[in-house]
Coordinates of C-alpha atoms and ligand atoms in Angstrom, one line a residue:
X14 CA -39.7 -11.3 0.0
X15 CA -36.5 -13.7 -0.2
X16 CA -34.0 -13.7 -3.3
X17 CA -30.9 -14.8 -3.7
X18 CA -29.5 -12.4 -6.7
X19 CA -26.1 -13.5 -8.3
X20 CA -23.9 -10.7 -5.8
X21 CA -25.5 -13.4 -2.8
X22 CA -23.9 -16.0 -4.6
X23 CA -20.6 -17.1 -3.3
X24 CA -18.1 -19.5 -4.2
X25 CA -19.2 -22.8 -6.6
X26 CA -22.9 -21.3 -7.1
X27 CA -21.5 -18.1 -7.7
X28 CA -18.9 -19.1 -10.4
X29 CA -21.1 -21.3 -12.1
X30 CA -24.5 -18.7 -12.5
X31 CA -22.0 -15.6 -13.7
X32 CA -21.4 -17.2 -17.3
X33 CA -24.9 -16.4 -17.7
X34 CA -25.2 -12.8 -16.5
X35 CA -22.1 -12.0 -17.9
X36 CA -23.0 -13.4 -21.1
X37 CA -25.9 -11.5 -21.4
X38 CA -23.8 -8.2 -21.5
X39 CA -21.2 -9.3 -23.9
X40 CA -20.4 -8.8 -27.7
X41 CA -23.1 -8.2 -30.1
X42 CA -25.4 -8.2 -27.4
X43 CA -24.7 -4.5 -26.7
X44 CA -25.8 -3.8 -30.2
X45 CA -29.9 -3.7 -29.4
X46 CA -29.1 -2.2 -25.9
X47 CA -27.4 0.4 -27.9
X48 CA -30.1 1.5 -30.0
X49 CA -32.3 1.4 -27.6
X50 CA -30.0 3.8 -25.1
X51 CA -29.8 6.5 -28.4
X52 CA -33.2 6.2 -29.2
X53 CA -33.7 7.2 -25.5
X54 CA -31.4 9.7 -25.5
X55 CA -33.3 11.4 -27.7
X56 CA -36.5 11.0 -25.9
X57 CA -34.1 12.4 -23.4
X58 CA -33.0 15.7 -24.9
X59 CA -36.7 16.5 -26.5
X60 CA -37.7 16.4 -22.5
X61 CA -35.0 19.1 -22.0
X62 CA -36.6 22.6 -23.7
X63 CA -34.1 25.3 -24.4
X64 CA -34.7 28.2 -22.1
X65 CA -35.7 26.0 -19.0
X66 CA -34.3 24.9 -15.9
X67 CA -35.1 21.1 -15.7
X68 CA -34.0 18.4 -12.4
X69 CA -31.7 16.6 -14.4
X70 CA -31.3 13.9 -11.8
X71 CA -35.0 13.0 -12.7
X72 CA -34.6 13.0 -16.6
X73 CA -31.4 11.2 -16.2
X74 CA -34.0 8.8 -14.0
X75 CA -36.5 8.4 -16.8
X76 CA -33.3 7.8 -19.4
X77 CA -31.5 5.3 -17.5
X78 CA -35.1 3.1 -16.4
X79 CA -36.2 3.3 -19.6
X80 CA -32.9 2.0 -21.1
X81 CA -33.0 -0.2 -18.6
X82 CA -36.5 -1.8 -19.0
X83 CA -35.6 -2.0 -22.5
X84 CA -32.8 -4.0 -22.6
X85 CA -33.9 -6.3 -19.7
X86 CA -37.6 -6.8 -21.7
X87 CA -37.6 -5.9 -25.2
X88 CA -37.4 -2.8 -27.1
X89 CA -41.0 -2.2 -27.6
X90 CA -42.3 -2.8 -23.3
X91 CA -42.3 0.3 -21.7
X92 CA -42.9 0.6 -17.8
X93 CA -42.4 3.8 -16.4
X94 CA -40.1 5.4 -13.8
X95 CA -42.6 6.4 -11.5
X96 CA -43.5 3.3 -10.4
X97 CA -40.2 1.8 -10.9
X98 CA -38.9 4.1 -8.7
X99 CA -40.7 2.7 -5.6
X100 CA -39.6 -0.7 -6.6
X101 CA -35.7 0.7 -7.0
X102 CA -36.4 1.8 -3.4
X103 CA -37.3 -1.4 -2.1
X104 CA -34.3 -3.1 -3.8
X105 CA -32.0 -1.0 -2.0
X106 CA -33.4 -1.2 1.4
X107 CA -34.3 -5.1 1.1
X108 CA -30.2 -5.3 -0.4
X109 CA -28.8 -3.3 2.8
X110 CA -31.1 -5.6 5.0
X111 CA -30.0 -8.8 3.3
X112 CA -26.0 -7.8 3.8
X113 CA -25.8 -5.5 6.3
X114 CA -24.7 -7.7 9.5
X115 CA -27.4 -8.2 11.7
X116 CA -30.0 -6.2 10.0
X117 CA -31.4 -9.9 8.3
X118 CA -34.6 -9.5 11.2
X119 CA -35.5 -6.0 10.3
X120 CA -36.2 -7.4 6.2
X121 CA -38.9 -9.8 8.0
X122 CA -40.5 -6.3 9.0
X123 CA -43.4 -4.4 7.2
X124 CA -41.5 -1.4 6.9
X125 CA -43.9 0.6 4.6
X126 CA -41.1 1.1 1.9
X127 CA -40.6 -2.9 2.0
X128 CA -44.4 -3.2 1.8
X129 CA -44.9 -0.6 -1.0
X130 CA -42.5 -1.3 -2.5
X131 CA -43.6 -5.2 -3.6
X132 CA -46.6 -3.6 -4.2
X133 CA -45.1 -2.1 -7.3
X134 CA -43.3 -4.8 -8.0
X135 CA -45.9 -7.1 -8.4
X136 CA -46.6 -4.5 -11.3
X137 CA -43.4 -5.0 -13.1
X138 CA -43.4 -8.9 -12.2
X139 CA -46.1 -9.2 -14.9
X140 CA -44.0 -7.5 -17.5
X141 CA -41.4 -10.0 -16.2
X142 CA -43.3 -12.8 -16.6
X143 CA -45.0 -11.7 -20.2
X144 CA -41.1 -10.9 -21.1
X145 CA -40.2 -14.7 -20.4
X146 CA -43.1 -15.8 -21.8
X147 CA -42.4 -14.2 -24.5
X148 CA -39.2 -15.9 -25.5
X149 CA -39.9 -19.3 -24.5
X150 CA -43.4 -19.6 -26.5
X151 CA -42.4 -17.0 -29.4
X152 CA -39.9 -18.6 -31.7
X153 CA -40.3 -15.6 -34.0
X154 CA -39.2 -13.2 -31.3
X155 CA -36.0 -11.5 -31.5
X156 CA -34.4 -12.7 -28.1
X157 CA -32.7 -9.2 -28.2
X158 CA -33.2 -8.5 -24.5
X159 CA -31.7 -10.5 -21.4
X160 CA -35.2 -12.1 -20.6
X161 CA -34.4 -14.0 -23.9
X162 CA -31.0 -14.7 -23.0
X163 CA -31.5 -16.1 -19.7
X164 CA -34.3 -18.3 -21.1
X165 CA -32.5 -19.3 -24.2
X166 CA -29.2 -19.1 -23.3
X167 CA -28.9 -22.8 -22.5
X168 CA -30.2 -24.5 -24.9
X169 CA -28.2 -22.3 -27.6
X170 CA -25.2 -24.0 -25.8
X171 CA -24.0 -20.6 -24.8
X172 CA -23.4 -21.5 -21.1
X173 CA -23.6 -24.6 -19.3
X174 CA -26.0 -23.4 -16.3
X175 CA -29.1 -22.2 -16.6
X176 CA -31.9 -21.2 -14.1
X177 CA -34.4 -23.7 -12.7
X178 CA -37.7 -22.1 -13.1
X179 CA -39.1 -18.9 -14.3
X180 CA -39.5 -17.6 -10.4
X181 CA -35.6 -17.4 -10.6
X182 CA -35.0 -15.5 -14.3
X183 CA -37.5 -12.7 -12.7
X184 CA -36.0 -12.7 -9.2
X185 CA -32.7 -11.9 -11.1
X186 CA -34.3 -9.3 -13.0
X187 CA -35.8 -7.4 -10.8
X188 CA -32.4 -7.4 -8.7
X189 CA -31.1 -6.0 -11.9
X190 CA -33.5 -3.2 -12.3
X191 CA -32.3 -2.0 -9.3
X192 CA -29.1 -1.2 -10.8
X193 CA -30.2 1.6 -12.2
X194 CA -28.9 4.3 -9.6
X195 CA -25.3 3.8 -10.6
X196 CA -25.5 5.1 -14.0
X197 CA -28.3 7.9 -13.1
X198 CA -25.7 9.1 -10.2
X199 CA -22.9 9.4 -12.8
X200 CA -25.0 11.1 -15.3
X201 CA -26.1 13.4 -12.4
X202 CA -22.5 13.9 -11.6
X203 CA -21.4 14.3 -15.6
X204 CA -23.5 17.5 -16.0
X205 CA -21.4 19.0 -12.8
X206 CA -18.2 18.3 -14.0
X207 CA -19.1 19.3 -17.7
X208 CA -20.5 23.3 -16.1
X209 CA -17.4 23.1 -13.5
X210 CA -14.7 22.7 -15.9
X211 CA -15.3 24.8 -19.0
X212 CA -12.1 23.4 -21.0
X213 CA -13.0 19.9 -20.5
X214 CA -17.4 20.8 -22.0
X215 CA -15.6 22.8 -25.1
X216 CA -13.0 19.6 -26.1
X217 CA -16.2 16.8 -25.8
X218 CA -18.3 19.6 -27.8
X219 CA -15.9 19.7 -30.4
X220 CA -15.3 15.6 -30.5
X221 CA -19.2 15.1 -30.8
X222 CA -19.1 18.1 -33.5
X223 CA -16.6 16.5 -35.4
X224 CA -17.2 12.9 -34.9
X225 CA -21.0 13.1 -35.7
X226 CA -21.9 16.5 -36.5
X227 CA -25.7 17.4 -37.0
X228 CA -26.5 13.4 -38.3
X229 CA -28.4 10.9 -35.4
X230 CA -26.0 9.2 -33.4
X231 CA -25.0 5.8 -34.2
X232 CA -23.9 2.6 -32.0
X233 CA -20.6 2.9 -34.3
X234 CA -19.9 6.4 -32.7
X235 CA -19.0 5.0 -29.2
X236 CA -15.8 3.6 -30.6
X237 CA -15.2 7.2 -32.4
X238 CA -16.1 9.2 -29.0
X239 CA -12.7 8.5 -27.7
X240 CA -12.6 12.1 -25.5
X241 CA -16.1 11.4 -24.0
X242 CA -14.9 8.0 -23.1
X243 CA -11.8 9.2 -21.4
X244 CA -14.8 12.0 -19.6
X245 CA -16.3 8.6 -18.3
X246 CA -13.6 7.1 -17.5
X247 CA -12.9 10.0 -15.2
X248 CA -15.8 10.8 -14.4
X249 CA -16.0 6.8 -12.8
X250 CA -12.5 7.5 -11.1
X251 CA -13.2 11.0 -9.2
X252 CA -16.5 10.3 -8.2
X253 CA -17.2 6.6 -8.7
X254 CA -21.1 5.6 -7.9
X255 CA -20.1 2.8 -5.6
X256 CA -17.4 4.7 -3.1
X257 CA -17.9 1.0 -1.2
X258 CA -18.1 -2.4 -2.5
X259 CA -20.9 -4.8 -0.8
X260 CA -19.0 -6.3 1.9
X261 CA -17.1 -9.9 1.7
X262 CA -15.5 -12.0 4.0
X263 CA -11.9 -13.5 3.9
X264 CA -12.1 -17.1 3.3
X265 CA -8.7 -17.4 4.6
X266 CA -5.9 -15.5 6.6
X267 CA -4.1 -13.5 4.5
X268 CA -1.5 -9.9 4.1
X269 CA -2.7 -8.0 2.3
X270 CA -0.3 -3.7 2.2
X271 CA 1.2 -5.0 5.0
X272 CA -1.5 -5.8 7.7
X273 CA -2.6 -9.3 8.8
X274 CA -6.1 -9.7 8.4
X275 CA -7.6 -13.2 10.0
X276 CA -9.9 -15.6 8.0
X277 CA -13.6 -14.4 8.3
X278 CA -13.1 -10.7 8.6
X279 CA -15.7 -8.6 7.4
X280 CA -13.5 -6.9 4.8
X281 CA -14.9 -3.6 2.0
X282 CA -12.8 -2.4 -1.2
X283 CA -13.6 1.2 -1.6
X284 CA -12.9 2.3 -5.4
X285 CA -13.1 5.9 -4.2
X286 CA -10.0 5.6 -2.3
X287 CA -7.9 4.2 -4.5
X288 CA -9.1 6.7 -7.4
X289 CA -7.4 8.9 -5.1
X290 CA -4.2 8.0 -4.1
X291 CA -1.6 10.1 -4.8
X292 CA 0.7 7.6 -5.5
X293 CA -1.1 6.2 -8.0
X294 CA -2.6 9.2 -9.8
X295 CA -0.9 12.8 -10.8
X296 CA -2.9 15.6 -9.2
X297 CA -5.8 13.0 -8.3
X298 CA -8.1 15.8 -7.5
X299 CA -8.2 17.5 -10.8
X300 CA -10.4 16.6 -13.5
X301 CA -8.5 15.9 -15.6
X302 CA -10.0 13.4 -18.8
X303 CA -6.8 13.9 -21.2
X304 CA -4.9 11.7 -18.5
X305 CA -6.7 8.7 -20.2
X306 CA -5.1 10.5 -23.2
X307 CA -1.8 10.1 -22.5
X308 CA -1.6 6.4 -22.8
X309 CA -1.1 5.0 -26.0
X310 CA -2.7 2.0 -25.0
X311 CA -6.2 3.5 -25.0
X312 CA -8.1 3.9 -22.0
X313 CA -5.0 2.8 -20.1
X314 CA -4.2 5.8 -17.4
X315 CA -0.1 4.9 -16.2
X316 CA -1.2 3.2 -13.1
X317 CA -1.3 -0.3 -11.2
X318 CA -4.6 -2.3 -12.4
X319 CA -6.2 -2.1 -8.6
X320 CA -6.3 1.8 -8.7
X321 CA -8.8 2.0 -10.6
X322 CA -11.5 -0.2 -10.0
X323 CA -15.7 1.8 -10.7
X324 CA -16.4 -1.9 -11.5
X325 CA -14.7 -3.9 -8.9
X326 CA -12.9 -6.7 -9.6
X327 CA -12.2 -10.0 -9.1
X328 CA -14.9 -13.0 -9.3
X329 CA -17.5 -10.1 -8.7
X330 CA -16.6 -7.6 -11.1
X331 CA -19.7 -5.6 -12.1
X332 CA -21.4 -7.0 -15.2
X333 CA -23.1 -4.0 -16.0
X334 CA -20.2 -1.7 -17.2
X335 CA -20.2 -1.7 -20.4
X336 CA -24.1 -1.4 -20.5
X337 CA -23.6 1.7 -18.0
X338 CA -20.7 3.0 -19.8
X339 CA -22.6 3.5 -23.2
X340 CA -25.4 5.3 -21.7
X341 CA -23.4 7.9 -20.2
X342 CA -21.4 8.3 -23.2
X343 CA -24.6 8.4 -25.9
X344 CA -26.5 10.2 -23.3
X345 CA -23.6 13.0 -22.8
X346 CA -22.8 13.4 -26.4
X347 CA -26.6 13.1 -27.6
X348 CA -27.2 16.0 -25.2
X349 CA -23.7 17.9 -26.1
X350 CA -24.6 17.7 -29.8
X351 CA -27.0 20.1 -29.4
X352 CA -27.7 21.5 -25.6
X353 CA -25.5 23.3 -22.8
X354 CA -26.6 22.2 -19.3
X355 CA -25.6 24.8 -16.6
X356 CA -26.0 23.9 -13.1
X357 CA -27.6 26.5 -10.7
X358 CA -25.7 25.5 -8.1
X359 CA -21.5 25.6 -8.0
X360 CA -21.7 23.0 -4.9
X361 CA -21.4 19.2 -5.9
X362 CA -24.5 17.3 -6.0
X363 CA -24.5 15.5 -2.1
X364 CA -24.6 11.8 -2.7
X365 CA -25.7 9.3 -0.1
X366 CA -22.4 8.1 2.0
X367 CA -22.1 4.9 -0.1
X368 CA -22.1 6.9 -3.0
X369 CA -24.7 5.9 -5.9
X370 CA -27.3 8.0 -5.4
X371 CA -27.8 12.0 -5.6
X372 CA -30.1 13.4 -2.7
X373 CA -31.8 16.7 -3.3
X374 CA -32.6 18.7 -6.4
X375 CA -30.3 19.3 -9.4
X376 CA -31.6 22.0 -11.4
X377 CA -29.6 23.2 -14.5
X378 CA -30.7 25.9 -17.1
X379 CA -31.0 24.5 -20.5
X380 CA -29.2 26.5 -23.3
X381 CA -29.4 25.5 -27.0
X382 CA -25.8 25.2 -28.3
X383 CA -26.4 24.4 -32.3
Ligands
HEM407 C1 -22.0 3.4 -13.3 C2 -22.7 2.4 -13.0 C3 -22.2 1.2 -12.2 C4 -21.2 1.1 -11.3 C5 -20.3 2.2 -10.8 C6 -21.2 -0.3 -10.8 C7 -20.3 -0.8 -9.9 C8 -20.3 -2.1 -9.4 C9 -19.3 -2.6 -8.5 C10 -18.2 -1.8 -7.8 C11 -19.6 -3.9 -8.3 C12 -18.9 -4.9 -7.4 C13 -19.5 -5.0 -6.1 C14 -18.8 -5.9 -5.2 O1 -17.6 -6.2 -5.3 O2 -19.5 -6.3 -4.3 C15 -20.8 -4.2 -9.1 C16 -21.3 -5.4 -9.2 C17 -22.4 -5.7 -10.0 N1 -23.0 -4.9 -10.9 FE1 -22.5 -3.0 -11.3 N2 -22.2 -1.0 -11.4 C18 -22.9 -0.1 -12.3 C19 -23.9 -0.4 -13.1 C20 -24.5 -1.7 -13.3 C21 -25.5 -2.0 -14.2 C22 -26.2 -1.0 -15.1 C23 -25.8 -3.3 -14.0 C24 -26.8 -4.1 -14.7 C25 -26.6 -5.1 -15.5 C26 -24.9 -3.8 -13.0 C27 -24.9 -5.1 -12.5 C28 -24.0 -5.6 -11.5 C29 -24.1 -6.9 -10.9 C30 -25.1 -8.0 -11.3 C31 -23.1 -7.0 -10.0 C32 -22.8 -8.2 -9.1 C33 -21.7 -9.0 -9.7 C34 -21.4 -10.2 -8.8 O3 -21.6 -10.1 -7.6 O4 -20.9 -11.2 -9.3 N3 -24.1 -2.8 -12.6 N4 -21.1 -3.1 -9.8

């Protein structure tokens, strides 16, 4: 199956379909995601009984596919995990094909995850498809979701480029769906550094104590969280789900620290490295959220811009931070206001060598806290 998803993009096709995507990810448009990620997040800690030891990679799975499908489609479509999961597989494999320098044959092939894999998509193609349907031939639809935006988008005069056909708003979708294993790696990860570092669970207990208490959650709160952001924020630096970026190639020669590197290299940023570097960061190997404290220009650690880069940057910055950054915020504190997750193992989750996703098993006994 071909695609060409925006990160294929490059130069003037790239800069003029990002308005778009980016759009769809901006302002008020977080507001619907939002209470669609809390009223997951409960779903979320019902699944997690008291007294049990759960996978929490897999109900962080469920939580983050479910958040996602509901943004993507609409509050109200539900499609689960299990199937998605095969189609999440096949996004990754099909992506590493498509970039990967001289692997382009091998996506021609029926490898059997390629071939199940657009099996199950096919499944999720007719929510897709319903989804745009839905807000081209509904006026009375909210257009809360990014199926909306992407068909709507244009003629609201919120962007100037718009997609040609409905083929290319689902290709883009799906593409998106597979974005998935970013946030369900950092949750993964969250519950490991919450259990490994007992000062750092008791301050973000307390925050979500006092900032919300025993009430529900609201999308208002994330503003309030201020410690659990800083958690994320450090989370995303120590262990950042992408340790590479998708690689790019220099469109001209250029110095960059001091080496030469010719016009057409094949060049990667890694965000893991730089989230490192001791001259950027005090004690870059502690975990350490108050240093996002410190700052009095909130959520600004004292360090050059290009240390600290989960998202990337430049004309490809991620468009998806802020959507992954509130669900590992309202699913931490949702599950702080009232659980303690204690991981069976004191070893770090392994995560595959580009980061993202968390091989193996991560059990963790479930304590009620309040
Ligand atoms: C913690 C979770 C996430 C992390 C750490 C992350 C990280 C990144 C990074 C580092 C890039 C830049 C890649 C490059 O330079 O080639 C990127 C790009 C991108 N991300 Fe994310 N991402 C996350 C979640 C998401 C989510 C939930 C979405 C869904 C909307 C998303 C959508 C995208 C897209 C569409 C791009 C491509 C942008 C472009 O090429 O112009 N990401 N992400």
């Amino acid at each position: 199956m071909e695609f060409a998803p925006l990160t294929s993009q490059n130069g003037e096709s790239h800069r003029l379909r990002y308005p778009i995507m980016e759009s769809a990810f901006a302002g008020d448009r977080m507001v619907p995601y939002s209470e669609i990620m809390l009223r997951e997040a409960l779903r979320l800690r019902d699944k997690c009984r008291p007294d049990t030891v759960v996978d929490i990679q897999d109900e962080f799975a469920n939580y983050a596919w479910a958040c996602i499908i509901g943004s993507y489609l609409g509050r109200d479509v539900d499609f689960p995990y299990s199937v998605g999961k095969r189609v999440v597989a096949y996004l990754r494999l099909h992506m590493m094909l498509q970039f990967l320098p001289g692997t382009r044959l091998l996506a021609s092939l029926p490898l059997p995850t390629l071939t199940k894999g657009e099996r199950a998509s096919k499944a999720l193609d007719d929510r897709i498809y319903a989804a745009i349907r839905r807000a081209r031939e509904d006026p009375s639809h909210d257009g809360h979701d990014v199926v909306s935006h992407f068909v709507r988008a244009g003629e609201q005069g919120i962007v100037d480029w718009t997609f040609a056909n409905d083929r290319a708003i689902r290709d883009e979708v799906l593409v998106l769906c597979g974005y998935v294993d970013g946030p369900i790696g950092a949750l993964t990860l969250a519950v490991y550094y919450l259990g490994m570092n007992p000062a750092v669970r008791d301050r973000l207990e307390q925050e979500v104590d006092e900032v919300v208490g025993g009430r529900p959650i609201d999308v208002a709160d994330f503003d309030r969280l201020t410690y659990t952001q800083a958690f994320c924020r450090e989370l995303l630096r120590i262990d950042p789900p992408t340790y590479v970026s998708l690689p790019k190639v220099t469109a001209e020669d250029v110095v960059l620290g001091g080496y030469f590197i010719p016009k057409g290299t094949l060049m990667h940023s890694a965000p893991k490295v730089v989230g490192h570097r001791a001259e950027y960061w005090d004690k870059p190997d502690e975990f350490r959220p108050e240093r996002w404290l410190d700052d009095p220009r909130a959520g600004c650690p004292p360090c050059p811009a290009h240390s600290y880069v989960p998202f990337g940057s430049g004309p490809h910055t991620c468009i998806g931070g802020g959507l992954a950054t509130r669900m590992i915020v309202y699913g931490v504190a949702t599950l702080a206001q009232r659980l303690r997750l204690d991981p069976q193992s004191d070893r770090i989750p392994e995560v595959s060598n580009v980061g993202a996703t968390v091989l193996g098993r991560t059990p963790v006994a479930v304590k009620e806290r309040r």
